[in-house]
Coordinates of C-alpha atoms in Angstrom, one line a residue:
X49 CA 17.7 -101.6 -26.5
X50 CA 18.7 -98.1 -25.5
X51 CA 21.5 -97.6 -23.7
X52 CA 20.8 -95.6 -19.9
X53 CA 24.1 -94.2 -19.5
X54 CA 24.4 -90.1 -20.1
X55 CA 25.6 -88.6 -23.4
X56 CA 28.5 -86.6 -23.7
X57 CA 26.2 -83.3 -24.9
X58 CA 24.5 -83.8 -20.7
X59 CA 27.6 -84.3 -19.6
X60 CA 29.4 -81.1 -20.7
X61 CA 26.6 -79.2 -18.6
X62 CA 27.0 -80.5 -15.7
X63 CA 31.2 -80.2 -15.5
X64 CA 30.1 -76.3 -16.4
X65 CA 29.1 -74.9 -13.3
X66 CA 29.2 -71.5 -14.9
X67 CA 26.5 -71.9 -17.6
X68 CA 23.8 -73.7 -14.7
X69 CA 23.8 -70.8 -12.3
X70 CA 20.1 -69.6 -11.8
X71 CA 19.9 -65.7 -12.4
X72 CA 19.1 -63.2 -9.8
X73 CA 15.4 -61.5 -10.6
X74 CA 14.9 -57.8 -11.0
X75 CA 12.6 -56.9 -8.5
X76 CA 15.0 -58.7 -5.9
X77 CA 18.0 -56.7 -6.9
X78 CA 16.0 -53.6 -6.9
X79 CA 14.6 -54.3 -3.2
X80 CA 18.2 -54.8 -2.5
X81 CA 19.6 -51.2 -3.7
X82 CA 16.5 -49.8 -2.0
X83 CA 17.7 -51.7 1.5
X84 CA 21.6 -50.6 0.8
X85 CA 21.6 -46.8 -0.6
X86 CA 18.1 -45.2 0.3
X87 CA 18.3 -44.7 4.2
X88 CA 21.4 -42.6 3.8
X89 CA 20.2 -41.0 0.8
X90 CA 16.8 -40.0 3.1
X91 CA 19.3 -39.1 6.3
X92 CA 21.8 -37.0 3.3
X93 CA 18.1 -35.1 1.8
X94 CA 16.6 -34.3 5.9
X95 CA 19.7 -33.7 7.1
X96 CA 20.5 -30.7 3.9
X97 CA 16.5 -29.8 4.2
X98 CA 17.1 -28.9 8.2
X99 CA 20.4 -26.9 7.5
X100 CA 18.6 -24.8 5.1
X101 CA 15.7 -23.9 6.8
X102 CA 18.1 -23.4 9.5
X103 CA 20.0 -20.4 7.2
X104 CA 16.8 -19.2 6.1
X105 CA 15.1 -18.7 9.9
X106 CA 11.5 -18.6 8.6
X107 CA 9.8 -17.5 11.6
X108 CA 5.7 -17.4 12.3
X109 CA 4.3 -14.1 11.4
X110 CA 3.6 -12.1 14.6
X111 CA 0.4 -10.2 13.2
X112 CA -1.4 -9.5 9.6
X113 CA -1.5 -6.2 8.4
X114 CA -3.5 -4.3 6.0
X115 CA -2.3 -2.4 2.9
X116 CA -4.1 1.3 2.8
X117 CA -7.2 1.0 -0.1
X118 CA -8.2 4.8 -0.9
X119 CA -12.1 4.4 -1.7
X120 CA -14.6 7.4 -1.9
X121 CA -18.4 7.6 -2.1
X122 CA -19.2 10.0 -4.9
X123 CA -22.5 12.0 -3.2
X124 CA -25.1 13.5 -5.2
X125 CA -24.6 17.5 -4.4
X126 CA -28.5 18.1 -4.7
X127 CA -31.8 16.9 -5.2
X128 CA -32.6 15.8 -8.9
X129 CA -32.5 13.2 -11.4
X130 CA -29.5 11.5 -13.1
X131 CA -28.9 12.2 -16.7
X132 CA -28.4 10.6 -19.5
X133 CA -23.9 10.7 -20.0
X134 CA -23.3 12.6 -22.8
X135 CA -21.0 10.0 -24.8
X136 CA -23.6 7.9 -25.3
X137 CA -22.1 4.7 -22.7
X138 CA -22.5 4.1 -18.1
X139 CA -20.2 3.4 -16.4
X140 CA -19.4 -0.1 -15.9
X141 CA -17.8 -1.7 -12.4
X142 CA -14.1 -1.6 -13.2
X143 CA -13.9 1.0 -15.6
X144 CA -10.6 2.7 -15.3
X145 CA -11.6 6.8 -14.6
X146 CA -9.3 10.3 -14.4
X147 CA -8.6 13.3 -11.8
X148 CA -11.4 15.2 -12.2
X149 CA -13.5 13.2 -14.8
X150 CA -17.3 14.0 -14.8
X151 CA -19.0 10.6 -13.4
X152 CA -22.8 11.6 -13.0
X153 CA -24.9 14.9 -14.2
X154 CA -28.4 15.6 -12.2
X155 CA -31.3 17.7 -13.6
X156 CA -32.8 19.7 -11.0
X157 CA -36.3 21.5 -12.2
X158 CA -36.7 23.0 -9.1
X159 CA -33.6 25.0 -9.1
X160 CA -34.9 26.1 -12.0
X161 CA -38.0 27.0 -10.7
X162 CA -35.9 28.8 -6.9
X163 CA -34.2 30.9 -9.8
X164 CA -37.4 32.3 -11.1
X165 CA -38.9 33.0 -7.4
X166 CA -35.4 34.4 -7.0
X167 CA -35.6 36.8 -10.1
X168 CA -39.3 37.7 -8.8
X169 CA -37.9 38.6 -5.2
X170 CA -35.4 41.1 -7.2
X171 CA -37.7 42.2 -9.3
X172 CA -39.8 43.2 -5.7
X173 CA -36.7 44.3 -3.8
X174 CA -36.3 46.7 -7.2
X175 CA -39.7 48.2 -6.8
X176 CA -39.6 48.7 -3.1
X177 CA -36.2 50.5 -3.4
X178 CA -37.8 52.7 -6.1
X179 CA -40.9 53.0 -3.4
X180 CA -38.3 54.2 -0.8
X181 CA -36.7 56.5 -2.9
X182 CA -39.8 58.3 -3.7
X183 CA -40.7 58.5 -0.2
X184 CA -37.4 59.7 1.0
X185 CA -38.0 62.5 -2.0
X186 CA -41.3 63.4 -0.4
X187 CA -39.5 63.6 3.3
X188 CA -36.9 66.3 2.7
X189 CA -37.7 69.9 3.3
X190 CA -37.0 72.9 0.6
X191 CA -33.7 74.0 1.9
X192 CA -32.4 70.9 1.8
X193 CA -33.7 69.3 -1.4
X194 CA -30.2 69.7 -3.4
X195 CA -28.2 68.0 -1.1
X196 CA -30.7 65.4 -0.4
X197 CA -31.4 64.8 -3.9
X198 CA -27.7 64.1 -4.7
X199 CA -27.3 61.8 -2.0
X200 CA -30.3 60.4 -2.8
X201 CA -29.5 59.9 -6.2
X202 CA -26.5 57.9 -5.1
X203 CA -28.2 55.7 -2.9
X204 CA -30.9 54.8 -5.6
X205 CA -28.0 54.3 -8.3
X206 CA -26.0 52.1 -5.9
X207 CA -29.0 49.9 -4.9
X208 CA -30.2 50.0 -8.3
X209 CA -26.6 48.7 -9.4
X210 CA -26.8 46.0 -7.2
X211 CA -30.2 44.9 -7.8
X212 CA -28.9 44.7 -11.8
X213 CA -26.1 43.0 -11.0
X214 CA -27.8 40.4 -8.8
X215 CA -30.6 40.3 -11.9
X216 CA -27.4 39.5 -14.2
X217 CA -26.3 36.7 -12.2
X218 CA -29.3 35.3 -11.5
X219 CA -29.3 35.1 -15.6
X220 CA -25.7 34.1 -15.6
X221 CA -26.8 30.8 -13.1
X222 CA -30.3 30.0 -15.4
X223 CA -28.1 30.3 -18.9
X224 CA -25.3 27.8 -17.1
X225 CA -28.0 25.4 -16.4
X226 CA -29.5 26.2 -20.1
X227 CA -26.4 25.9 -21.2
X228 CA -25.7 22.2 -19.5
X229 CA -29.0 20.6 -20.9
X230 CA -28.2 22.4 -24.3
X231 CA -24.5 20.6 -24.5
X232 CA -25.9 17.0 -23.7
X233 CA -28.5 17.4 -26.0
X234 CA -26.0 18.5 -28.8
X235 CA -23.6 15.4 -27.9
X236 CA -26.9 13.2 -28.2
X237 CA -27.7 14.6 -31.5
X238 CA -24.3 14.7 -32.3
X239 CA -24.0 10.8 -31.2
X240 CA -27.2 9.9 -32.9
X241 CA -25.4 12.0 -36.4
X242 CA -22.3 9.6 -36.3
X243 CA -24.2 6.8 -36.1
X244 CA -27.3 6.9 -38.3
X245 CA -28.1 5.2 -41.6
X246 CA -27.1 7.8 -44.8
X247 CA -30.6 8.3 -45.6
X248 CA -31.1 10.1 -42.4
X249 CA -28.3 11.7 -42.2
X250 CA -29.5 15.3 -43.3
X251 CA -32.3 15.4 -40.4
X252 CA -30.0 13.9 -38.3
X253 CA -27.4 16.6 -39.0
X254 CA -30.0 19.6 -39.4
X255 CA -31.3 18.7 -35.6
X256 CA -27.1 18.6 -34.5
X257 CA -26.3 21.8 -36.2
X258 CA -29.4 23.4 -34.6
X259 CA -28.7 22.0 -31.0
X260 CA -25.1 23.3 -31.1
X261 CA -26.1 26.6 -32.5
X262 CA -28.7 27.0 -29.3
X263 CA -25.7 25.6 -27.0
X264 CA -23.5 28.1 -28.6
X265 CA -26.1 31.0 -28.3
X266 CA -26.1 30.5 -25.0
X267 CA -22.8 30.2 -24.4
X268 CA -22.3 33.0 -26.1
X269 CA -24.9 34.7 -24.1
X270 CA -23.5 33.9 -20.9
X271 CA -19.6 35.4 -22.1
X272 CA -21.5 38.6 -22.5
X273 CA -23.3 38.2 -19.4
X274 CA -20.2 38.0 -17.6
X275 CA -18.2 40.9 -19.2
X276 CA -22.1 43.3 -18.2
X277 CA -21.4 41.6 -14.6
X278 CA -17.9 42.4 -14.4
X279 CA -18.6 45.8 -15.6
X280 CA -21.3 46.2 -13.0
X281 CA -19.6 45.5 -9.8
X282 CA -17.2 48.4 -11.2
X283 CA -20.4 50.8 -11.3
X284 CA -21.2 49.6 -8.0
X285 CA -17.8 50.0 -6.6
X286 CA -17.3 53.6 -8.0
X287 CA -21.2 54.4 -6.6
X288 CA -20.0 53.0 -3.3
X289 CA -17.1 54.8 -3.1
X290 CA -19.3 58.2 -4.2
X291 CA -21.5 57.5 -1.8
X292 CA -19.4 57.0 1.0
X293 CA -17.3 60.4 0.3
X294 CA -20.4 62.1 -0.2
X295 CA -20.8 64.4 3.0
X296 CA -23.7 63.2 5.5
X297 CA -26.9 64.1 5.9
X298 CA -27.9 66.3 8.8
X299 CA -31.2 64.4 8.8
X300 CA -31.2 60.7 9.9
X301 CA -34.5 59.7 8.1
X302 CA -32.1 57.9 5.3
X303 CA -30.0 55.4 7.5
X304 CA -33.4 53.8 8.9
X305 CA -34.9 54.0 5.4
X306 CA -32.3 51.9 3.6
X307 CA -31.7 49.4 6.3
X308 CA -34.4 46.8 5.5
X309 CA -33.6 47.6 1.7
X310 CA -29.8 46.7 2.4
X311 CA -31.0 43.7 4.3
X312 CA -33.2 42.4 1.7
X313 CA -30.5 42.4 -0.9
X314 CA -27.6 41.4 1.0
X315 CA -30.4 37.5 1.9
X316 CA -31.3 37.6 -1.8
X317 CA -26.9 37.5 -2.3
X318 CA -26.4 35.2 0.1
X319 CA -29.5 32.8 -1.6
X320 CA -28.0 33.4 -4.8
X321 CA -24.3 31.8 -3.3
X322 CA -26.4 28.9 -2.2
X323 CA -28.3 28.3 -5.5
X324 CA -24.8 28.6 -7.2
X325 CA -23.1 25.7 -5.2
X326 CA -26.3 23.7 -5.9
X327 CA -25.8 24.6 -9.4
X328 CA -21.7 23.5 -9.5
X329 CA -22.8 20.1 -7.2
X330 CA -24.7 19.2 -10.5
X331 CA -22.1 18.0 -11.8
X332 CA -20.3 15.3 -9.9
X333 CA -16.2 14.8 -10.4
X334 CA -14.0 12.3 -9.8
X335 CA -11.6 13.5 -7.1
X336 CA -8.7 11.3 -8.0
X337 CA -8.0 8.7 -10.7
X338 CA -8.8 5.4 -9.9
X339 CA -11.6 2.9 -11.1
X340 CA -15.2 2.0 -10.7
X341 CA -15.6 0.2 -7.5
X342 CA -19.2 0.0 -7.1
X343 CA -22.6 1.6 -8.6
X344 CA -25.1 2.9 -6.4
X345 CA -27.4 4.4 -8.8
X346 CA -28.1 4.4 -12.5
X347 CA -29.2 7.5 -15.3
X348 CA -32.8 8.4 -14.9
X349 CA -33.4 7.4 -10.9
X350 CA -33.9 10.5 -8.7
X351 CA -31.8 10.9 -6.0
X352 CA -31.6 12.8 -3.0
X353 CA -28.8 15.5 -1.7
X354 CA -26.8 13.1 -0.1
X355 CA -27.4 10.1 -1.9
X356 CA -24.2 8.0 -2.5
X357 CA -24.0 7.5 -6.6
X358 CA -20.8 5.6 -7.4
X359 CA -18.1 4.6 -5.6
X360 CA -14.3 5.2 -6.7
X361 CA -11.4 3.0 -5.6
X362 CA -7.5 4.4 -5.5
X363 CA -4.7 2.7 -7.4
X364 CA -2.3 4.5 -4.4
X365 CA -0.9 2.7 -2.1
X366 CA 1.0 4.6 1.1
X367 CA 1.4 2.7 3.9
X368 CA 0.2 -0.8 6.1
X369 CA -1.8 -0.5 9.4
X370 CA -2.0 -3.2 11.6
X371 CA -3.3 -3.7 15.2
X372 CA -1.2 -5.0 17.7
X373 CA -3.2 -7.2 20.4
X374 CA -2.4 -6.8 25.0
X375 CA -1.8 -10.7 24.6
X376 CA 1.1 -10.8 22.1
X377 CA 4.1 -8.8 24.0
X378 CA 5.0 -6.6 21.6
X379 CA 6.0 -3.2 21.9
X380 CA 6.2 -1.7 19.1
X381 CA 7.9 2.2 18.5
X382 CA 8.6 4.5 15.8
X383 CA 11.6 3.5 13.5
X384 CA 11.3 0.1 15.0
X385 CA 12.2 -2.4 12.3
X386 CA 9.5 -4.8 10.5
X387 CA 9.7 -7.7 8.3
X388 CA 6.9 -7.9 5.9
X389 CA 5.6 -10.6 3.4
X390 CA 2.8 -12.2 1.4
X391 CA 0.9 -14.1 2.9
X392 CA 1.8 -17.7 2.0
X393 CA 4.8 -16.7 0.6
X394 CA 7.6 -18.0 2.6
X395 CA 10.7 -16.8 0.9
X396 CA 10.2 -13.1 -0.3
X397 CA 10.3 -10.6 2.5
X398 CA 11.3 -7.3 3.3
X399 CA 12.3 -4.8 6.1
X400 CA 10.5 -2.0 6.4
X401 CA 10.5 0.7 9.4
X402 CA 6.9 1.7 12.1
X403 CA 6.3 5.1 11.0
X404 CA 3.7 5.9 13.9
X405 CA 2.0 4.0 16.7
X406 CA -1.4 4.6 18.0
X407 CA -2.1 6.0 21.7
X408 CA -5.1 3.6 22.9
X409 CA -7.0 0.6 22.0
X410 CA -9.3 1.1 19.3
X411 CA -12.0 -2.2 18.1
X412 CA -10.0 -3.9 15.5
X413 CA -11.6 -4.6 11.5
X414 CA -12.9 -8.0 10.4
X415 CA -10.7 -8.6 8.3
X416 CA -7.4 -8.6 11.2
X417 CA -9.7 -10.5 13.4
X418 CA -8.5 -14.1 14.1
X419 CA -11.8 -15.3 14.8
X420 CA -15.0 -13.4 13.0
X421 CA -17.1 -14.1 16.3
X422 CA -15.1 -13.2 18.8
X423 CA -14.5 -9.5 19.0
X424 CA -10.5 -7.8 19.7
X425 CA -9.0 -4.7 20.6
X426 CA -5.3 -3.7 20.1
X427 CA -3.2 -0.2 19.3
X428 CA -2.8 0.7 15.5
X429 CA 0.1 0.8 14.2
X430 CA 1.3 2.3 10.8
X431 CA 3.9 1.3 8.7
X432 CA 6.1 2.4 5.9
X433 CA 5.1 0.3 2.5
X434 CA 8.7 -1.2 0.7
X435 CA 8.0 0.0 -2.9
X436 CA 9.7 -3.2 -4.0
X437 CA 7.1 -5.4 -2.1
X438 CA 4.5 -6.0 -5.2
X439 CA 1.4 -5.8 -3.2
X440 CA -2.0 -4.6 -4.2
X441 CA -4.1 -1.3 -2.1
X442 CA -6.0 -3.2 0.3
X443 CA -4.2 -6.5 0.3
X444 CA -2.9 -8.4 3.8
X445 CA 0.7 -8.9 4.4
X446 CA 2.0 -11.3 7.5
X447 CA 4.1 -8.6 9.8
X448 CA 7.3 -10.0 11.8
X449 CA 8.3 -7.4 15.2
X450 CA 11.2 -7.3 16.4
X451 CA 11.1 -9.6 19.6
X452 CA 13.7 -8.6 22.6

């Protein structure tokens, strides 16, 4: 029978009250630190959070402001259709262009054809001053025919002179336009040269070599046609000056004579000033370097004088405009101070100066607006851009004024 009294092994753990203590769990010891060190860790963390935004004053911005975007509407100078560019590619949105770079070519066939009427209204002013010559001829009496002759003489060679050199130009301006349609189609055949297969190669070349000869025909044409001009307006200045030292005429029959003449050339000069600018607005330029903001019309589409073609967009950046509202109790003066920064960026900023401040309320943009549907007025205000402030042309910066 088994004895009930404990063994000595039971016994031992008992007397050890070490070795029976029940351990503490993890979770309850954590719950513990949590209870002991985390409130004045939190109070230690707010406490350093609010002396720091305390240093750093971050204020609310008073108003937004505008950085200045340069942007121009490229116009087509006359009536015509776009061309074809010569290298071969359009312009795409975004495409990065220089001062001065050609951005659209027009074809205008009826500048071509005014240049023909206007060569046929010389070719009539030429006969009629020919017409009045001989009748001034038949006018004079015996006794005066050698004076008369020699002053008439002059007038016909300086109205002749004229009507030549206005013939010349009139050949300079259709040779220019020759000349334009000529250099395209030598940089298309040129284009098509490059990039053909080798077994057309030689037609492809022939046809190149024989549109650059014609574009250099002409082009050589119009030097000459210059140096004859130049040398014309001399002949007319020297037959000016002859005629005007020349002594006068007792009889008044010439004056009278020459006047609708002298009229009738000095319209046909003034048309052939207008047909010239129509010729130069042809060719549309970039004014400054920038990049392609938008398209408004493509090669081959026929456009009217006027018609916006492409539109440019400035990399330059100069200044920030804002609008300062009645309701916000600013008042804002030149060389006033100005703290500017991105908007949402809280710790960047920097002072600027007001540069100039508007004399009345104007309708303020959209974009200022605070609410799209409710319409604001307030006095512009420009100011100087920090060239450290990394900002892009046509981006909104918050403004902080100077509050008394």
């Amino acid at each position: 029978m088994p004895s009930m009294l404990p063994n000595s092994t039971s016994n031992d753990k008992l007397t050890n009250g070490k070795k029976g203590r029940i351990p503490t769990p993890w979770a309850v010891r954590s719950q513990r630190l949590r209870q002991r060190f985390l409130p004045p860790l939190a109070f230690a963390g707010l406490a350093g959070l609010v002396l720091w935004m305390w240093h750093h004053d971050i204020p609310a911005p008073h108003t937004i402001g505008e950085v200045e975007a340069i942007r121009s509407i490229m116009t087509a100078g006359a009536s015509g259709l776009l061309t074809e560019p010569t290298e071969g590619q359009r312009w795409q949105v975004l495409d990065k262009i220089e001062a001065n770079q050609v951005l659209a070519r027009l074809d205008d066939p009826l500048l071509s054809q005014q240049l023909v009427t206007q060569q046929a209204e010389l070719a009539r002013i030429k006969l009629e001053v020919e017409a009045a010559t001989a009748k001034l001829s038949f006018d004079f009496s015996n006794q005066q025919r050698d004076h008369l002759h020699e002053k008439i003489r002059l007038a016909w060679q300086r109205e002749q002179r004229r009507v030549t050199a206005l013939q010349t130009q009139v050949q300079l301006a259709v040779d220019r336009i020759l000349e334009q349609r000529l250099d395209a189609a030598a940089d298309r055949a040129e284009n098509l040269f490059r990039q053909s297969t080798p077994q057309l190669r030689a037609a492809t070349e022939l046809e190149s070599l024989q549109a650059r000869l014609a574009c250099d025909e002409v082009a050589a044409r119009i030097a000459a046609n210059e140096k004859t001009l130049a040398e014309q307006k001399r002949q007319i200045t020297q037959a000016e000056a002859g005629y005007d030292d020349y002594p006068p005429l007792s009889l008044p029959e010439v004056a009278p004579l020459l006047a609708p003449l002298q009229a009738a050339i000095t319209t046909q000069a003034s048309r052939m000033d207008e047909v010239r600018r129509q010729i130069d607005g042809l060719v549309i330029r970039a004014p400054f370097a920038g990049e392609v903001a938008a398209i408004h019309a493509w090669p081959g589409q026929r456009v009217k004088l006027g018609d916006p073609i492409v539109t440019i967009a400035s990399h330059e950046r100069r200044y920030i405009v804002t609008y300062v509202r009645a309701d916000q109790s600013l008042n804002p003066a030149p060389a006033d101070r100005v703290r500017v920064r991105r908007r949402h960026s809280l710790l960047h900023t920097e002072e600027t100066t007001i540069e100039q401040v508007g004399s009345q309320f104007e309708p303020i943009p959209p974009q200022h607006l605070r609410d799209s549907r409710l319409p604001e007025w307030g006095i512009l205000v420009r100011i100087a851009l920090p060239q450290q402030l990394a900002v892009r042309a046509g981006e909104l910066v918050e403004l902080t004024f100077p509050t008394n």
